[in-house]
Amino acid sequence: MSGRRILLINPNSLEATTAMMVAIARSEVPDGFDIVGATATRAPPMIVSADALDAAAPEVEEIAGAHRNLYDGMIVAAFGDPGLTGIRSALKLPAVGIGEASMRAAAEGGRRFGVATTTPLLEARIDALPEALGLRSSYTGTRFADGDPHDLMRDPERLRAALAGAVEACIVQDGAEAVIIGGGPLGEAARKLQPMFTVPIIAPIPSAVARIIGLITARAAG
């Protein structure tokens, strides 16, 4: 498995977010794998609406297509998985999205799971993911951090506190047995929140890394 390369595509246009997500992903990969980042240029710095999510999909597919011969697998690193369906249709490569991967991880063992995130305008899209994955009966719903998403991202301490409140609501009010921190740009916050709770706090980037490595390994084994 020496020299396997994974492309992490950031559908948001902020290079600093890409660097953060790549650093998290690299900390999760075993020897013989590497993660490289690619950043969208036509999207906003942070996708917070359904329209922006839809608009991001074509560029994500373009990035994937331009790198199709250079990588062994791809990760779409925005929680709505924009462009993932198109990548799978067009390319003969393993590809995963952080939304899909984290929901599959959260639901392992029949756990009931919720999502804590910052983007209320994406609620309908988040709700659609477990339906598409056949996990609707395990999904307890999404809770949103108090505050404007952009303001929260500028203040890591406030972001963590607001997300902690949303996680608590998922557990106490909704009965979630695992909670996903819903968003690639929330990767660092997810790590800080994990030791604060007794239920599993699912970080999407490590979930996607584990899933893509499994797919690449299975494909190589034939």
PDB file of C-alpha atoms in Angstrom:
ATOM      1  CA  MET A   1       0.000   0.000   0.000  1.00  0.00           C
ATOM      2  CA  SER A   2       3.046   2.277  -0.245  1.00  0.00           C
ATOM      3  CA  GLY A   3       2.510   5.733  -1.689  1.00  0.00           C
ATOM      4  CA  ARG A   4      -1.292   5.916  -1.589  1.00  0.00           C
ATOM      5  CA  ARG A   5      -2.492   9.497  -2.015  1.00  0.00           C
ATOM      6  CA  ILE A   6      -5.845  10.968  -1.010  1.00  0.00           C
ATOM      7  CA  LEU A   7      -7.168  14.307  -2.235  1.00  0.00           C
ATOM      8  CA  LEU A   8      -9.168  16.304   0.307  1.00  0.00           C
ATOM      9  CA  ILE A   9     -11.337  18.821  -1.547  1.00  0.00           C
ATOM     10  CA  ASN A  10     -12.491  21.846   0.450  1.00  0.00           C
ATOM     11  CA  PRO A  11     -15.684  23.182  -1.199  1.00  0.00           C
ATOM     12  CA  ASN A  12     -15.246  26.380   0.859  1.00  0.00           C
ATOM     13  CA  SER A  13     -12.759  28.893  -0.523  1.00  0.00           C
ATOM     14  CA  LEU A  14     -10.694  29.591   2.602  1.00  0.00           C
ATOM     15  CA  GLU A  15      -7.165  28.183   2.276  1.00  0.00           C
ATOM     16  CA  ALA A  16      -6.656  28.270   6.047  1.00  0.00           C
ATOM     17  CA  THR A  17      -9.612  25.910   6.466  1.00  0.00           C
ATOM     18  CA  THR A  18      -8.094  23.525   3.938  1.00  0.00           C
ATOM     19  CA  ALA A  19      -4.779  23.554   5.800  1.00  0.00           C
ATOM     20  CA  MET A  20      -6.523  22.844   9.111  1.00  0.00           C
ATOM     21  CA  MET A  21      -8.536  19.952   7.664  1.00  0.00           C
ATOM     22  CA  VAL A  22      -5.499  18.443   5.933  1.00  0.00           C
ATOM     23  CA  ALA A  23      -3.545  18.590   9.205  1.00  0.00           C
ATOM     24  CA  ILE A  24      -6.332  16.736  11.015  1.00  0.00           C
ATOM     25  CA  ALA A  25      -6.611  14.191   8.218  1.00  0.00           C
ATOM     26  CA  ARG A  26      -2.854  13.562   8.123  1.00  0.00           C
ATOM     27  CA  SER A  27      -2.853  12.878  11.853  1.00  0.00           C
ATOM     28  CA  GLU A  28      -5.322  10.044  11.203  1.00  0.00           C
ATOM     29  CA  VAL A  29      -3.662   8.207   8.314  1.00  0.00           C
ATOM     30  CA  PRO A  30      -1.344   5.221   8.724  1.00  0.00           C
ATOM     31  CA  ASP A  31       2.085   4.978   7.131  1.00  0.00           C
ATOM     32  CA  GLY A  32       1.911   4.619   3.379  1.00  0.00           C
ATOM     33  CA  PHE A  33      -0.842   7.191   2.898  1.00  0.00           C
ATOM     34  CA  ASP A  34      -0.701  10.929   2.349  1.00  0.00           C
ATOM     35  CA  ILE A  35      -3.387  13.605   2.237  1.00  0.00           C
ATOM     36  CA  VAL A  36      -3.218  16.586  -0.124  1.00  0.00           C
ATOM     37  CA  GLY A  37      -5.645  19.491  -0.062  1.00  0.00           C
ATOM     38  CA  ALA A  38      -7.380  21.375  -2.867  1.00  0.00           C
ATOM     39  CA  THR A  39      -9.446  24.500  -2.286  1.00  0.00           C
ATOM     40  CA  ALA A  40     -12.409  25.793  -4.253  1.00  0.00           C
ATOM     41  CA  THR A  41     -12.043  29.324  -5.597  1.00  0.00           C
ATOM     42  CA  ARG A  42     -15.588  30.209  -6.649  1.00  0.00           C
ATOM     43  CA  ALA A  43     -17.335  29.403  -3.358  1.00  0.00           C
ATOM     44  CA  PRO A  44     -17.700  31.635  -0.301  1.00  0.00           C
ATOM     45  CA  PRO A  45     -15.163  31.250   2.542  1.00  0.00           C
ATOM     46  CA  MET A  46     -17.773  29.270   4.474  1.00  0.00           C
ATOM     47  CA  ILE A  47     -20.834  27.579   2.968  1.00  0.00           C
ATOM     48  CA  VAL A  48     -23.834  28.409   5.154  1.00  0.00           C
ATOM     49  CA  SER A  49     -26.835  28.085   2.806  1.00  0.00           C
ATOM     50  CA  ALA A  50     -28.426  25.497   0.539  1.00  0.00           C
ATOM     51  CA  ASP A  51     -27.876  27.705  -2.519  1.00  0.00           C
ATOM     52  CA  ALA A  52     -24.161  27.967  -1.782  1.00  0.00           C
ATOM     53  CA  LEU A  53     -23.976  24.221  -1.255  1.00  0.00           C
ATOM     54  CA  ASP A  54     -25.578  23.595  -4.638  1.00  0.00           C
ATOM     55  CA  ALA A  55     -23.323  26.148  -6.313  1.00  0.00           C
ATOM     56  CA  ALA A  56     -20.222  24.450  -4.896  1.00  0.00           C
ATOM     57  CA  ALA A  57     -20.938  21.047  -6.435  1.00  0.00           C
ATOM     58  CA  PRO A  58     -19.803  21.752 -10.045  1.00  0.00           C
ATOM     59  CA  GLU A  59     -16.440  23.129  -8.937  1.00  0.00           C
ATOM     60  CA  VAL A  60     -15.866  20.191  -6.596  1.00  0.00           C
ATOM     61  CA  GLU A  61     -16.507  17.861  -9.532  1.00  0.00           C
ATOM     62  CA  GLU A  62     -14.135  19.910 -11.714  1.00  0.00           C
ATOM     63  CA  ILE A  63     -11.367  19.700  -9.121  1.00  0.00           C
ATOM     64  CA  ALA A  64     -11.859  15.962  -8.797  1.00  0.00           C
ATOM     65  CA  GLY A  65     -11.793  15.481 -12.555  1.00  0.00           C
ATOM     66  CA  ALA A  66      -8.610  17.509 -12.957  1.00  0.00           C
ATOM     67  CA  HIS A  67      -6.839  15.309 -10.405  1.00  0.00           C
ATOM     68  CA  ARG A  68      -8.368  11.968 -11.362  1.00  0.00           C
ATOM     69  CA  ASN A  69      -5.077  10.331 -12.377  1.00  0.00           C
ATOM     70  CA  LEU A  70      -3.043  11.589  -9.431  1.00  0.00           C
ATOM     71  CA  TYR A  71      -4.886  10.131  -6.441  1.00  0.00           C
ATOM     72  CA  ASP A  72      -6.152   6.832  -5.110  1.00  0.00           C
ATOM     73  CA  GLY A  73      -9.226   8.306  -3.414  1.00  0.00           C
ATOM     74  CA  MET A  74     -11.002  11.567  -2.637  1.00  0.00           C
ATOM     75  CA  ILE A  75     -12.710  13.221   0.312  1.00  0.00           C
ATOM     76  CA  VAL A  76     -15.328  15.958  -0.107  1.00  0.00           C
ATOM     77  CA  ALA A  77     -14.830  18.045   3.026  1.00  0.00           C
ATOM     78  CA  ALA A  78     -18.095  19.933   3.443  1.00  0.00           C
ATOM     79  CA  PHE A  79     -20.910  18.456   5.495  1.00  0.00           C
ATOM     80  CA  GLY A  80     -23.490  18.475   2.717  1.00  0.00           C
ATOM     81  CA  ASP A  81     -21.130  16.415   0.501  1.00  0.00           C
ATOM     82  CA  PRO A  82     -21.508  18.702  -2.560  1.00  0.00           C
ATOM     83  CA  GLY A  83     -20.369  17.068  -5.765  1.00  0.00           C
ATOM     84  CA  LEU A  84     -19.935  13.610  -4.245  1.00  0.00           C
ATOM     85  CA  THR A  85     -22.592  11.951  -6.388  1.00  0.00           C
ATOM     86  CA  GLY A  86     -21.087  13.459  -9.533  1.00  0.00           C
ATOM     87  CA  ILE A  87     -17.584  12.331  -8.601  1.00  0.00           C
ATOM     88  CA  ARG A  88     -18.756   8.778  -8.067  1.00  0.00           C
ATOM     89  CA  SER A  89     -20.598   8.786 -11.370  1.00  0.00           C
ATOM     90  CA  ALA A  90     -17.730  10.207 -13.405  1.00  0.00           C
ATOM     91  CA  LEU A  91     -14.617   8.732 -11.817  1.00  0.00           C
ATOM     92  CA  LYS A  92     -13.546   5.174 -11.125  1.00  0.00           C
ATOM     93  CA  LEU A  93     -12.084   6.126  -7.759  1.00  0.00           C
ATOM     94  CA  PRO A  94     -13.189   5.630  -4.149  1.00  0.00           C
ATOM     95  CA  ALA A  95     -14.782   8.851  -2.897  1.00  0.00           C
ATOM     96  CA  VAL A  96     -16.456   9.769   0.384  1.00  0.00           C
ATOM     97  CA  GLY A  97     -18.053  12.841   1.896  1.00  0.00           C
ATOM     98  CA  ILE A  98     -17.597  13.917   5.490  1.00  0.00           C
ATOM     99  CA  GLY A  99     -21.359  14.080   6.029  1.00  0.00           C
ATOM    100  CA  GLU A 100     -21.989  10.544   4.832  1.00  0.00           C
ATOM    101  CA  ALA A 101     -18.915   9.106   6.576  1.00  0.00           C
ATOM    102  CA  SER A 102     -19.667  10.709   9.933  1.00  0.00           C
ATOM    103  CA  MET A 103     -23.294   9.557   9.909  1.00  0.00           C
ATOM    104  CA  ARG A 104     -22.285   5.995   9.158  1.00  0.00           C
ATOM    105  CA  ALA A 105     -19.734   6.135  11.983  1.00  0.00           C
ATOM    106  CA  ALA A 106     -22.216   7.687  14.413  1.00  0.00           C
ATOM    107  CA  ALA A 107     -24.850   5.032  13.694  1.00  0.00           C
ATOM    108  CA  GLU A 108     -22.506   2.076  14.282  1.00  0.00           C
ATOM    109  CA  GLY A 109     -23.919  -0.503  16.660  1.00  0.00           C
ATOM    110  CA  GLY A 110     -27.421   0.864  16.204  1.00  0.00           C
ATOM    111  CA  ARG A 111     -26.694   4.089  18.066  1.00  0.00           C
ATOM    112  CA  ARG A 112     -29.125   6.977  17.889  1.00  0.00           C
ATOM    113  CA  PHE A 113     -27.236  10.051  16.736  1.00  0.00           C
ATOM    114  CA  GLY A 114     -27.700  13.777  16.372  1.00  0.00           C
ATOM    115  CA  VAL A 115     -25.819  16.611  14.721  1.00  0.00           C
ATOM    116  CA  ALA A 116     -24.525  19.790  16.358  1.00  0.00           C
ATOM    117  CA  THR A 117     -23.507  22.567  13.982  1.00  0.00           C
ATOM    118  CA  THR A 118     -23.664  26.286  13.216  1.00  0.00           C
ATOM    119  CA  THR A 119     -25.635  26.578   9.965  1.00  0.00           C
ATOM    120  CA  PRO A 120     -29.434  26.643  10.407  1.00  0.00           C
ATOM    121  CA  LEU A 121     -29.996  27.441   6.720  1.00  0.00           C
ATOM    122  CA  LEU A 122     -28.672  23.957   5.938  1.00  0.00           C
ATOM    123  CA  GLU A 123     -31.114  22.148   8.218  1.00  0.00           C
ATOM    124  CA  ALA A 124     -33.152  20.597   5.395  1.00  0.00           C
ATOM    125  CA  ARG A 125     -30.006  19.341   3.648  1.00  0.00           C
ATOM    126  CA  ILE A 126     -28.640  17.846   6.844  1.00  0.00           C
ATOM    127  CA  ASP A 127     -31.982  16.171   7.543  1.00  0.00           C
ATOM    128  CA  ALA A 128     -31.919  14.652   4.040  1.00  0.00           C
ATOM    129  CA  LEU A 129     -28.596  12.859   4.562  1.00  0.00           C
ATOM    130  CA  PRO A 130     -29.728  10.157   7.014  1.00  0.00           C
ATOM    131  CA  GLU A 131     -32.805   9.585   4.844  1.00  0.00           C
ATOM    132  CA  ALA A 132     -30.597   8.953   1.810  1.00  0.00           C
ATOM    133  CA  LEU A 133     -28.310   6.650   3.805  1.00  0.00           C
ATOM    134  CA  GLY A 134     -31.125   4.564   5.256  1.00  0.00           C
ATOM    135  CA  LEU A 135     -30.402   5.882   8.751  1.00  0.00           C
ATOM    136  CA  ARG A 136     -33.548   7.918   9.340  1.00  0.00           C
ATOM    137  CA  SER A 137     -34.715   5.769  12.264  1.00  0.00           C
ATOM    138  CA  SER A 138     -31.420   6.388  14.083  1.00  0.00           C
ATOM    139  CA  TYR A 139     -31.327  10.165  13.534  1.00  0.00           C
ATOM    140  CA  THR A 140     -32.497  12.339  16.427  1.00  0.00           C
ATOM    141  CA  GLY A 141     -32.199  15.667  14.593  1.00  0.00           C
ATOM    142  CA  THR A 142     -29.855  18.637  14.397  1.00  0.00           C
ATOM    143  CA  ARG A 143     -29.240  21.312  17.013  1.00  0.00           C
ATOM    144  CA  PHE A 144     -27.679  24.648  16.111  1.00  0.00           C
ATOM    145  CA  ALA A 145     -25.165  26.692  18.043  1.00  0.00           C
ATOM    146  CA  ASP A 146     -26.411  30.097  19.151  1.00  0.00           C
ATOM    147  CA  GLY A 147     -24.853  32.896  17.107  1.00  0.00           C
ATOM    148  CA  ASP A 148     -24.010  33.888  13.548  1.00  0.00           C
ATOM    149  CA  PRO A 149     -21.872  31.172  11.885  1.00  0.00           C
ATOM    150  CA  HIS A 150     -19.266  33.648  10.626  1.00  0.00           C
ATOM    151  CA  ASP A 151     -18.965  35.386  13.995  1.00  0.00           C
ATOM    152  CA  LEU A 152     -18.551  32.064  15.760  1.00  0.00           C
ATOM    153  CA  MET A 153     -15.769  30.980  13.402  1.00  0.00           C
ATOM    154  CA  ARG A 154     -13.831  34.121  14.278  1.00  0.00           C
ATOM    155  CA  ASP A 155     -13.889  33.281  17.998  1.00  0.00           C
ATOM    156  CA  PRO A 156     -12.783  29.683  18.726  1.00  0.00           C
ATOM    157  CA  GLU A 157     -13.667  29.834  22.430  1.00  0.00           C
ATOM    158  CA  ARG A 158     -17.147  31.135  21.739  1.00  0.00           C
ATOM    159  CA  LEU A 159     -17.550  28.568  18.951  1.00  0.00           C
ATOM    160  CA  ARG A 160     -16.697  25.690  21.274  1.00  0.00           C
ATOM    161  CA  ALA A 161     -19.027  26.947  23.985  1.00  0.00           C
ATOM    162  CA  ALA A 162     -21.903  27.406  21.537  1.00  0.00           C
ATOM    163  CA  LEU A 163     -21.362  23.985  19.998  1.00  0.00           C
ATOM    164  CA  ALA A 164     -21.172  22.424  23.464  1.00  0.00           C
ATOM    165  CA  GLY A 165     -24.643  23.802  24.146  1.00  0.00           C
ATOM    166  CA  ALA A 166     -25.926  22.260  20.930  1.00  0.00           C
ATOM    167  CA  VAL A 167     -24.308  18.916  21.786  1.00  0.00           C
ATOM    168  CA  GLU A 168     -25.913  18.992  25.228  1.00  0.00           C
ATOM    169  CA  ALA A 169     -29.322  19.588  23.638  1.00  0.00           C
ATOM    170  CA  CYS A 170     -28.805  16.620  21.305  1.00  0.00           C
ATOM    171  CA  ILE A 171     -28.039  14.370  24.266  1.00  0.00           C
ATOM    172  CA  VAL A 172     -30.431  15.610  26.934  1.00  0.00           C
ATOM    173  CA  GLN A 173     -33.423  16.743  24.890  1.00  0.00           C
ATOM    174  CA  ASP A 174     -33.235  14.426  21.880  1.00  0.00           C
ATOM    175  CA  GLY A 175     -31.739  11.264  23.365  1.00  0.00           C
ATOM    176  CA  ALA A 176     -28.727  11.080  21.067  1.00  0.00           C
ATOM    177  CA  GLU A 177     -26.188   8.371  21.939  1.00  0.00           C
ATOM    178  CA  ALA A 178     -23.559   9.937  19.668  1.00  0.00           C
ATOM    179  CA  VAL A 179     -23.285  13.472  18.324  1.00  0.00           C
ATOM    180  CA  ILE A 180     -21.640  14.588  15.083  1.00  0.00           C
ATOM    181  CA  ILE A 181     -19.990  18.002  14.893  1.00  0.00           C
ATOM    182  CA  GLY A 182     -21.394  18.906  11.496  1.00  0.00           C
ATOM    183  CA  GLY A 183     -18.875  20.701   9.331  1.00  0.00           C
ATOM    184  CA  GLY A 184     -15.368  20.517   7.928  1.00  0.00           C
ATOM    185  CA  PRO A 185     -14.435  23.998   9.190  1.00  0.00           C
ATOM    186  CA  LEU A 186     -15.482  22.801  12.677  1.00  0.00           C
ATOM    187  CA  GLY A 187     -12.764  20.150  12.719  1.00  0.00           C
ATOM    188  CA  GLU A 188     -10.640  21.706  15.456  1.00  0.00           C
ATOM    189  CA  ALA A 189     -13.681  22.430  17.590  1.00  0.00           C
ATOM    190  CA  ALA A 190     -14.756  18.804  17.239  1.00  0.00           C
ATOM    191  CA  ARG A 191     -11.438  17.641  18.659  1.00  0.00           C
ATOM    192  CA  LYS A 192     -11.706  19.972  21.646  1.00  0.00           C
ATOM    193  CA  LEU A 193     -15.279  18.887  22.372  1.00  0.00           C
ATOM    194  CA  GLN A 194     -14.604  15.134  22.357  1.00  0.00           C
ATOM    195  CA  PRO A 195     -13.258  14.871  25.935  1.00  0.00           C
ATOM    196  CA  MET A 196     -16.064  17.065  27.330  1.00  0.00           C
ATOM    197  CA  PHE A 197     -18.825  14.469  26.951  1.00  0.00           C
ATOM    198  CA  THR A 198     -19.401  10.862  27.944  1.00  0.00           C
ATOM    199  CA  VAL A 199     -21.166   9.978  24.674  1.00  0.00           C
ATOM    200  CA  PRO A 200     -19.071   9.690  21.491  1.00  0.00           C
ATOM    201  CA  ILE A 201     -18.507  13.015  19.731  1.00  0.00           C
ATOM    202  CA  ILE A 202     -18.015  12.202  16.065  1.00  0.00           C
ATOM    203  CA  ALA A 203     -15.557  14.342  14.111  1.00  0.00           C
ATOM    204  CA  PRO A 204     -16.332  14.228  10.380  1.00  0.00           C
ATOM    205  CA  ILE A 205     -12.797  14.467   8.995  1.00  0.00           C
ATOM    206  CA  PRO A 206     -11.392  11.443  10.895  1.00  0.00           C
ATOM    207  CA  SER A 207     -14.580   9.539   9.999  1.00  0.00           C
ATOM    208  CA  ALA A 208     -14.015  10.266   6.315  1.00  0.00           C
ATOM    209  CA  VAL A 209     -10.330   9.344   6.519  1.00  0.00           C
ATOM    210  CA  ALA A 210     -11.126   5.977   8.096  1.00  0.00           C
ATOM    211  CA  ARG A 211     -13.771   5.256   5.472  1.00  0.00           C
ATOM    212  CA  ILE A 212     -11.679   6.247   2.444  1.00  0.00           C
ATOM    213  CA  ILE A 213      -8.704   4.216   3.655  1.00  0.00           C
ATOM    214  CA  GLY A 214     -10.980   1.214   4.058  1.00  0.00           C
ATOM    215  CA  LEU A 215     -12.294   1.639   0.509  1.00  0.00           C
ATOM    216  CA  ILE A 216      -8.826   2.111  -0.993  1.00  0.00           C
ATOM    217  CA  THR A 217      -7.475  -0.903   0.881  1.00  0.00           C
ATOM    218  CA  ALA A 218     -10.401  -3.086  -0.190  1.00  0.00           C
ATOM    219  CA  ARG A 219     -10.008  -1.997  -3.804  1.00  0.00           C
ATOM    220  CA  ALA A 220      -6.291  -2.796  -3.789  1.00  0.00           C
ATOM    221  CA  ALA A 221      -7.000  -6.229  -2.330  1.00  0.00           C
ATOM    222  CA  GLY A 222      -9.215  -6.849  -5.309  1.00  0.00           C
TER     223      GLY A 222
END
